[in-house]
GROMACS .gro file of C-alpha atoms in nm:
model
  363
    1UNK     CA    1  -3.719   1.640   7.290
    2UNK     CA    2  -3.364   1.675   7.450
    3UNK     CA    3  -3.292   1.314   7.352
    4UNK     CA    4  -3.436   1.396   7.021
    5UNK     CA    5  -3.168   1.670   6.924
    6UNK     CA    6  -2.915   1.477   7.061
    7UNK     CA    7  -2.956   1.227   6.813
    8UNK     CA    8  -3.014   1.479   6.526
    9UNK     CA    9  -2.621   1.616   6.687
   10UNK     CA   10  -2.490   1.265   6.694
   11UNK     CA   11  -2.556   1.215   6.300
   12UNK     CA   12  -2.444   1.527   6.191
   13UNK     CA   13  -2.130   1.455   6.409
   14UNK     CA   14  -2.090   1.076   6.294
   15UNK     CA   15  -2.037   1.232   5.943
   16UNK     CA   16  -1.644   1.323   6.049
   17UNK     CA   17  -1.612   1.501   5.687
   18UNK     CA   18  -1.374   1.754   5.768
   19UNK     CA   19  -1.478   1.999   5.435
   20UNK     CA   20  -1.828   2.012   5.565
   21UNK     CA   21  -1.785   2.326   5.816
   22UNK     CA   22  -2.129   2.401   5.848
   23UNK     CA   23  -2.208   2.086   6.062
   24UNK     CA   24  -1.991   2.237   6.338
   25UNK     CA   25  -2.239   2.564   6.431
   26UNK     CA   26  -2.543   2.289   6.351
   27UNK     CA   27  -2.424   2.052   6.606
   28UNK     CA   28  -2.346   2.329   6.834
   29UNK     CA   29  -2.706   2.477   6.792
   30UNK     CA   30  -2.855   2.122   6.851
   31UNK     CA   31  -2.686   2.063   7.162
   32UNK     CA   32  -2.750   2.418   7.312
   33UNK     CA   33  -3.140   2.353   7.201
   34UNK     CA   34  -3.123   2.006   7.390
   35UNK     CA   35  -2.995   2.194   7.739
   36UNK     CA   36  -3.222   2.459   7.690
   37UNK     CA   37  -3.491   2.170   7.732
   38UNK     CA   38  -3.326   2.056   7.995
   39UNK     CA   39  -3.308   2.418   8.211
   40UNK     CA   40  -3.686   2.420   8.166
   41UNK     CA   41  -3.770   2.115   8.363
   42UNK     CA   42  -3.714   2.283   8.715
   43UNK     CA   43  -3.932   2.573   8.652
   44UNK     CA   44  -4.188   2.382   8.483
   45UNK     CA   45  -4.467   2.441   8.723
   46UNK     CA   46  -4.448   2.814   8.679
   47UNK     CA   47  -4.486   2.814   8.292
   48UNK     CA   48  -4.819   2.639   8.302
   49UNK     CA   49  -5.066   2.857   8.124
   50UNK     CA   50  -5.225   3.100   8.215
   51UNK     CA   51  -4.893   3.222   8.353
   52UNK     CA   52  -4.898   3.417   8.690
   53UNK     CA   53  -4.699   3.711   8.774
   54UNK     CA   54  -4.356   3.557   8.825
   55UNK     CA   55  -3.997   3.724   8.793
   56UNK     CA   56  -3.865   3.408   8.701
   57UNK     CA   57  -4.140   3.359   8.450
   58UNK     CA   58  -4.145   3.730   8.328
   59UNK     CA   59  -3.772   3.681   8.219
   60UNK     CA   60  -3.794   3.292   8.099
   61UNK     CA   61  -4.067   3.319   7.884
   62UNK     CA   62  -3.952   3.611   7.642
   63UNK     CA   63  -3.629   3.481   7.644
   64UNK     CA   64  -3.743   3.119   7.531
   65UNK     CA   65  -3.947   3.224   7.276
   66UNK     CA   66  -3.635   3.436   7.113
   67UNK     CA   67  -3.399   3.139   7.136
   68UNK     CA   68  -3.729   2.951   6.984
   69UNK     CA   69  -3.719   3.160   6.706
   70UNK     CA   70  -3.367   3.212   6.656
   71UNK     CA   71  -3.320   2.821   6.668
   72UNK     CA   72  -3.578   2.801   6.370
   73UNK     CA   73  -3.398   3.043   6.158
   74UNK     CA   74  -3.024   2.966   6.235
   75UNK     CA   75  -3.095   2.565   6.195
   76UNK     CA   76  -3.300   2.624   5.852
   77UNK     CA   77  -3.035   2.877   5.720
   78UNK     CA   78  -2.724   2.611   5.825
   79UNK     CA   79  -2.901   2.293   5.671
   80UNK     CA   80  -2.920   2.502   5.350
   81UNK     CA   81  -2.540   2.572   5.382
   82UNK     CA   82  -2.477   2.215   5.459
   83UNK     CA   83  -2.650   2.100   5.168
   84UNK     CA   84  -2.467   2.365   4.912
   85UNK     CA   85  -2.158   2.262   5.052
   86UNK     CA   86  -2.209   1.878   4.999
   87UNK     CA   87  -2.334   1.961   4.637
   88UNK     CA   88  -1.964   2.185   4.606
   89UNK     CA   89  -1.807   1.873   4.732
   90UNK     CA   90  -1.949   1.644   4.514
   91UNK     CA   91  -1.864   1.876   4.170
   92UNK     CA   92  -1.481   1.934   4.303
   93UNK     CA   93  -1.493   1.560   4.347
   94UNK     CA   94  -1.616   1.479   4.016
   95UNK     CA   95  -1.376   1.695   3.830
   96UNK     CA   96  -1.072   1.560   4.046
   97UNK     CA   97  -1.168   1.213   4.035
   98UNK     CA   98  -1.167   0.976   3.722
   99UNK     CA   99  -1.485   0.823   3.683
  100UNK     CA  100  -1.429   0.522   3.586
  101UNK     CA  101  -1.148   0.403   3.785
  102UNK     CA  102  -1.197   0.615   4.099
  103UNK     CA  103  -0.862   0.723   4.109
  104UNK     CA  104  -0.732   1.076   4.070
  105UNK     CA  105  -0.775   1.226   3.702
  106UNK     CA  106  -0.496   1.426   3.552
  107UNK     CA  107  -0.561   1.768   3.695
  108UNK     CA  108  -0.586   1.639   4.067
  109UNK     CA  109  -0.235   1.421   3.999
  110UNK     CA  110  -0.047   1.747   3.904
  111UNK     CA  111  -0.201   1.982   4.138
  112UNK     CA  112  -0.153   1.753   4.447
  113UNK     CA  113   0.157   1.617   4.299
  114UNK     CA  114   0.293   1.946   4.290
  115UNK     CA  115   0.215   2.072   4.607
  116UNK     CA  116   0.360   1.733   4.764
  117UNK     CA  117   0.666   1.760   4.572
  118UNK     CA  118   0.744   2.115   4.686
  119UNK     CA  119   0.685   2.001   5.057
  120UNK     CA  120   0.884   1.740   5.037
  121UNK     CA  121   1.218   1.932   4.857
  122UNK     CA  122   1.170   2.187   5.128
  123UNK     CA  123   1.155   1.947   5.405
  124UNK     CA  124   1.518   1.781   5.200
  125UNK     CA  125   1.345   1.491   5.094
  126UNK     CA  126   1.319   1.254   4.759
  127UNK     CA  127   1.074   1.124   4.580
  128UNK     CA  128   1.022   0.884   4.297
  129UNK     CA  129   0.766   0.903   3.987
  130UNK     CA  130   0.615   0.579   3.852
  131UNK     CA  131   0.485   0.594   3.430
  132UNK     CA  132   0.265   0.315   3.381
  133UNK     CA  133   0.165   0.235   3.034
  134UNK     CA  134  -0.061  -0.079   2.969
  135UNK     CA  135   0.082  -0.288   2.672
  136UNK     CA  136  -0.120  -0.379   2.344
  137UNK     CA  137  -0.467  -0.217   2.523
  138UNK     CA  138  -0.588  -0.122   2.164
  139UNK     CA  139  -0.568  -0.492   2.111
  140UNK     CA  140  -0.783  -0.574   2.381
  141UNK     CA  141  -1.022  -0.324   2.313
  142UNK     CA  142  -1.069  -0.488   1.987
  143UNK     CA  143  -1.069  -0.824   2.057
  144UNK     CA  144  -1.279  -0.844   2.407
  145UNK     CA  145  -1.449  -0.532   2.356
  146UNK     CA  146  -1.468  -0.181   2.495
  147UNK     CA  147  -1.673  -0.304   2.815
  148UNK     CA  148  -1.386  -0.566   2.883
  149UNK     CA  149  -1.104  -0.298   2.853
  150UNK     CA  150  -1.257  -0.081   3.108
  151UNK     CA  151  -1.302  -0.398   3.363
  152UNK     CA  152  -0.929  -0.413   3.271
  153UNK     CA  153  -0.826  -0.075   3.377
  154UNK     CA  154  -1.035  -0.093   3.711
  155UNK     CA  155  -0.837  -0.412   3.762
  156UNK     CA  156  -0.475  -0.253   3.717
  157UNK     CA  157  -0.593   0.046   3.938
  158UNK     CA  158  -0.713  -0.206   4.221
  159UNK     CA  159  -0.421  -0.395   4.198
  160UNK     CA  160  -0.182  -0.076   4.199
  161UNK     CA  161  -0.364   0.040   4.506
  162UNK     CA  162  -0.312  -0.257   4.687
  163UNK     CA  163   0.046  -0.255   4.647
  164UNK     CA  164   0.087   0.144   4.707
  165UNK     CA  165   0.078   0.339   5.032
  166UNK     CA  166  -0.167   0.538   5.143
  167UNK     CA  167   0.067   0.803   5.131
  168UNK     CA  168   0.158   0.755   4.736
  169UNK     CA  169  -0.059   0.920   4.492
  170UNK     CA  170  -0.164   0.755   4.165
  171UNK     CA  171  -0.347   0.910   3.891
  172UNK     CA  172  -0.474   0.850   3.560
  173UNK     CA  173  -0.310   1.086   3.288
  174UNK     CA  174  -0.391   0.967   2.959
  175UNK     CA  175  -0.615   0.655   2.839
  176UNK     CA  176  -0.417   0.335   2.956
  177UNK     CA  177  -0.137   0.579   3.100
  178UNK     CA  178  -0.092   0.623   3.496
  179UNK     CA  179   0.125   0.822   3.702
  180UNK     CA  180   0.255   0.754   4.053
  181UNK     CA  181   0.427   0.948   4.281
  182UNK     CA  182   0.610   0.804   4.552
  183UNK     CA  183   0.728   1.038   4.812
  184UNK     CA  184   1.027   0.977   5.037
  185UNK     CA  185   1.127   0.636   4.811
  186UNK     CA  186   1.481   0.596   4.655
  187UNK     CA  187   1.528   0.461   4.291
  188UNK     CA  188   1.576   0.099   4.420
  189UNK     CA  189   1.263   0.152   4.674
  190UNK     CA  190   1.070   0.242   4.368
  191UNK     CA  191   1.207  -0.006   4.119
  192UNK     CA  192   1.065  -0.273   4.383
  193UNK     CA  193   0.733  -0.117   4.394
  194UNK     CA  194   0.711  -0.087   4.029
  195UNK     CA  195   0.817  -0.462   3.974
  196UNK     CA  196   0.556  -0.574   4.232
  197UNK     CA  197   0.271  -0.388   4.057
  198UNK     CA  198   0.416  -0.538   3.691
  199UNK     CA  199   0.429  -0.904   3.813
  200UNK     CA  200   0.105  -0.884   4.026
  201UNK     CA  201  -0.093  -0.715   3.723
  202UNK     CA  202   0.051  -0.982   3.503
  203UNK     CA  203  -0.081  -1.233   3.686
  204UNK     CA  204  -0.469  -1.070   3.708
  205UNK     CA  205  -0.720  -1.275   3.540
  206UNK     CA  206  -1.080  -1.134   3.496
  207UNK     CA  207  -1.300  -1.378   3.657
  208UNK     CA  208  -1.562  -1.431   3.418
  209UNK     CA  209  -1.329  -1.516   3.125
  210UNK     CA  210  -1.093  -1.684   3.353
  211UNK     CA  211  -0.786  -1.834   3.137
  212UNK     CA  212  -0.935  -1.693   2.775
  213UNK     CA  213  -0.943  -1.356   2.919
  214UNK     CA  214  -0.677  -1.077   2.798
  215UNK     CA  215  -0.332  -1.138   2.943
  216UNK     CA  216  -0.253  -0.764   2.998
  217UNK     CA  217   0.096  -0.647   3.108
  218UNK     CA  218   0.224  -0.291   3.200
  219UNK     CA  219   0.541  -0.133   3.126
  220UNK     CA  220   0.675   0.100   3.364
  221UNK     CA  221   0.948   0.391   3.382
  222UNK     CA  222   1.084   0.498   3.672
  223UNK     CA  223   1.267   0.840   3.782
  224UNK     CA  224   1.356   1.015   4.088
  225UNK     CA  225   1.386   1.383   4.177
  226UNK     CA  226   1.813   1.348   4.156
  227UNK     CA  227   1.745   1.242   3.775
  228UNK     CA  228   1.552   1.594   3.669
  229UNK     CA  229   1.438   1.929   3.748
  230UNK     CA  230   1.271   1.967   4.093
  231UNK     CA  231   0.953   2.041   3.916
  232UNK     CA  232   0.676   1.767   3.859
  233UNK     CA  233   0.633   1.804   3.428
  234UNK     CA  234   1.024   1.748   3.448
  235UNK     CA  235   1.030   1.440   3.646
  236UNK     CA  236   0.717   1.299   3.463
  237UNK     CA  237   0.917   1.407   3.133
  238UNK     CA  238   1.230   1.168   3.270
  239UNK     CA  239   1.034   0.870   3.339
  240UNK     CA  240   0.828   0.912   3.015
  241UNK     CA  241   1.172   0.847   2.831
  242UNK     CA  242   1.223   0.556   3.055
  243UNK     CA  243   0.887   0.456   2.974
  244UNK     CA  244   0.979   0.441   2.613
  245UNK     CA  245   1.254   0.292   2.661
  246UNK     CA  246   1.078  -0.019   2.810
  247UNK     CA  247   0.810  -0.026   2.538
  248UNK     CA  248   1.122  -0.056   2.283
  249UNK     CA  249   1.322  -0.310   2.452
  250UNK     CA  250   0.983  -0.571   2.431
  251UNK     CA  251   0.725  -0.380   2.702
  252UNK     CA  252   0.619  -0.606   3.004
  253UNK     CA  253   0.977  -0.444   3.218
  254UNK     CA  254   1.037  -0.205   3.436
  255UNK     CA  255   1.318   0.029   3.331
  256UNK     CA  256   1.498   0.328   3.512
  257UNK     CA  257   1.676   0.659   3.375
  258UNK     CA  258   2.007   0.529   3.479
  259UNK     CA  259   1.954   0.213   3.269
  260UNK     CA  260   1.836   0.482   2.998
  261UNK     CA  261   2.188   0.682   3.005
  262UNK     CA  262   2.381   0.400   3.041
  263UNK     CA  263   2.250   0.201   2.732
  264UNK     CA  264   2.290   0.534   2.546
  265UNK     CA  265   2.661   0.550   2.660
  266UNK     CA  266   2.722   0.184   2.541
  267UNK     CA  267   2.563   0.269   2.218
  268UNK     CA  268   2.812   0.566   2.120
  269UNK     CA  269   3.074   0.352   2.235
  270UNK     CA  270   3.056   0.059   2.025
  271UNK     CA  271   2.947   0.311   1.730
  272UNK     CA  272   3.286   0.454   1.750
  273UNK     CA  273   3.490   0.150   1.811
  274UNK     CA  274   3.283   0.009   1.470
  275UNK     CA  275   3.376   0.283   1.265
  276UNK     CA  276   3.741   0.328   1.407
  277UNK     CA  277   3.657   0.706   1.308
  278UNK     CA  278   3.830   1.017   1.545
  279UNK     CA  279   3.649   1.321   1.551
  280UNK     CA  280   3.716   1.535   1.289
  281UNK     CA  281   3.929   1.845   1.348
  282UNK     CA  282   3.902   2.150   1.148
  283UNK     CA  283   4.204   2.229   0.885
  284UNK     CA  284   4.356   2.541   0.991
  285UNK     CA  285   4.460   2.775   0.669
  286UNK     CA  286   4.793   2.723   0.506
  287UNK     CA  287   5.081   3.017   0.555
  288UNK     CA  288   5.029   3.303   0.354
  289UNK     CA  289   5.274   3.596   0.346
  290UNK     CA  290   5.130   3.902   0.449
  291UNK     CA  291   5.304   4.270   0.514
  292UNK     CA  292   5.295   4.192   0.895
  293UNK     CA  293   5.503   3.878   0.839
  294UNK     CA  294   5.525   3.545   0.771
  295UNK     CA  295   5.167   3.397   0.875
  296UNK     CA  296   5.158   3.058   0.992
  297UNK     CA  297   4.781   3.011   0.961
  298UNK     CA  298   4.703   3.233   1.212
  299UNK     CA  299   4.610   3.565   1.092
  300UNK     CA  300   4.859   3.832   1.233
  301UNK     CA  301   4.694   4.137   1.435
  302UNK     CA  302   4.479   4.347   1.248
  303UNK     CA  303   4.572   4.127   0.927
  304UNK     CA  304   4.323   3.904   0.777
  305UNK     CA  305   4.543   3.591   0.676
  306UNK     CA  306   4.323   3.273   0.595
  307UNK     CA  307   4.489   3.193   0.255
  308UNK     CA  308   4.189   3.297   0.097
  309UNK     CA  309   4.082   3.592   0.204
  310UNK     CA  310   4.371   3.793   0.132
  311UNK     CA  311   4.517   4.112   0.289
  312UNK     CA  312   4.380   4.446   0.312
  313UNK     CA  313   4.700   4.628   0.208
  314UNK     CA  314   4.878   4.403  -0.046
  315UNK     CA  315   4.664   4.144  -0.104
  316UNK     CA  316   4.794   3.823  -0.283
  317UNK     CA  317   4.460   3.615  -0.239
  318UNK     CA  318   4.174   3.586  -0.422
  319UNK     CA  319   3.944   3.846  -0.233
  320UNK     CA  320   4.213   4.097  -0.275
  321UNK     CA  321   4.252   4.080  -0.642
  322UNK     CA  322   3.868   4.096  -0.686
  323UNK     CA  323   3.852   4.411  -0.458
  324UNK     CA  324   4.148   4.570  -0.657
  325UNK     CA  325   4.001   4.533  -0.990
  326UNK     CA  326   3.641   4.655  -0.871
  327UNK     CA  327   3.834   4.972  -0.754
  328UNK     CA  328   3.984   4.998  -1.071
  329UNK     CA  329   3.657   4.995  -1.232
  330UNK     CA  330   3.499   5.215  -1.047
  331UNK     CA  331   3.773   5.478  -1.079
  332UNK     CA  332   3.750   5.415  -1.491
  333UNK     CA  333   3.401   5.528  -1.471
  334UNK     CA  334   3.464   5.833  -1.305
  335UNK     CA  335   3.722   5.909  -1.564
  336UNK     CA  336   3.579   6.176  -1.825
  337UNK     CA  337   3.563   6.044  -2.163
  338UNK     CA  338   3.746   6.272  -2.474
  339UNK     CA  339   3.530   6.439  -2.691
  340UNK     CA  340   3.552   6.288  -3.069
  341UNK     CA  341   3.531   6.520  -3.342
  342UNK     CA  342   3.255   6.468  -3.606
  343UNK     CA  343   3.302   6.275  -3.897
  344UNK     CA  344   3.137   6.363  -4.268
  345UNK     CA  345   2.906   6.122  -4.260
  346UNK     CA  346   2.758   6.235  -3.939
  347UNK     CA  347   2.720   6.589  -4.078
  348UNK     CA  348   2.524   6.474  -4.359
  349UNK     CA  349   2.310   6.287  -4.141
  350UNK     CA  350   2.235   6.538  -3.935
  351UNK     CA  351   2.156   6.775  -4.247
  352UNK     CA  352   1.914   6.541  -4.416
  353UNK     CA  353   1.732   6.512  -4.081
  354UNK     CA  354   1.691   6.871  -4.040
  355UNK     CA  355   1.389   7.068  -4.104
  356UNK     CA  356   1.396   7.259  -4.447
  357UNK     CA  357   1.382   7.635  -4.346
  358UNK     CA  358   1.730   7.549  -4.130
  359UNK     CA  359   1.886   7.343  -4.426
  360UNK     CA  360   2.171   7.544  -4.608
  361UNK     CA  361   2.066   7.668  -4.996
  362UNK     CA  362   2.245   7.465  -5.237
  363UNK     CA  363   2.529   7.706  -5.416
   0.00000   0.00000   0.00000
């Protein structure tokens, strides 16, 4: 029985799963139970039924019975706890691992990547990020079928994992798009890693299809922490811009953010040289005479002098004239109109419209 319990404890020990915490008390209980079996050997003759009155037997029998009951109940509880923990770990692993390729999915990449990046920046280190996108992947699915496309994705992940270090983080962020975080890598080192992944994947061929299989290539955008903000989302966005440039320049290539900025500056310089145009300078207004003195295109303090708006005192511009005309119209509207004398025609018209009893009798 001692050997049996030790073998069970060794099986739990060989698992060496640090996330399975219930196995440690289980191992302790099994070892203690095995040691209890060894301790019974010297007093085995005194425990033969029927037990004779003996002070040692009177102590060992009840303690042994209680230890046996405790062992059975605790072991059953711990085994159930281990089964529950294994199930939870499996669900968590399925939620954080891409089921097709076996690498981290988008959620796991961003969760682990954020923690890794914060730790690196707190220690004063650097990191590089690779954005990788398989070229013409839809054409592979349409030509060879989706099963072949899945095998191409798996082949790419195997190639990338073979090139990357164990400390690097590779994740699948989209259909055929992947991201890789390289802690402690400089721009030159990240470019070398990306170029090696590109060349090895370009030489990769699926075994059953051979030379007629899909010739897959990958485009890569590279960014380092000095090119973007300190969070992972900004680093991904910066590497994405380099990836789009790699796609625009013909695919199957590696582009960096430095090359992207240099290309933009070169394009801006060639455009300026081709047109020969100089930046437009806003024209200043012409001089306008104002009560504050002769203006030279800049308004005197407290006076609007732009050649159009006029002045607020004795305006010579368009707006000043319009303001004076409007003010004159308002004053004319407020002026009372003089009463006019009634004409004979109006008197005759009023008499014809008056009631009969109000009309004057004919003379």
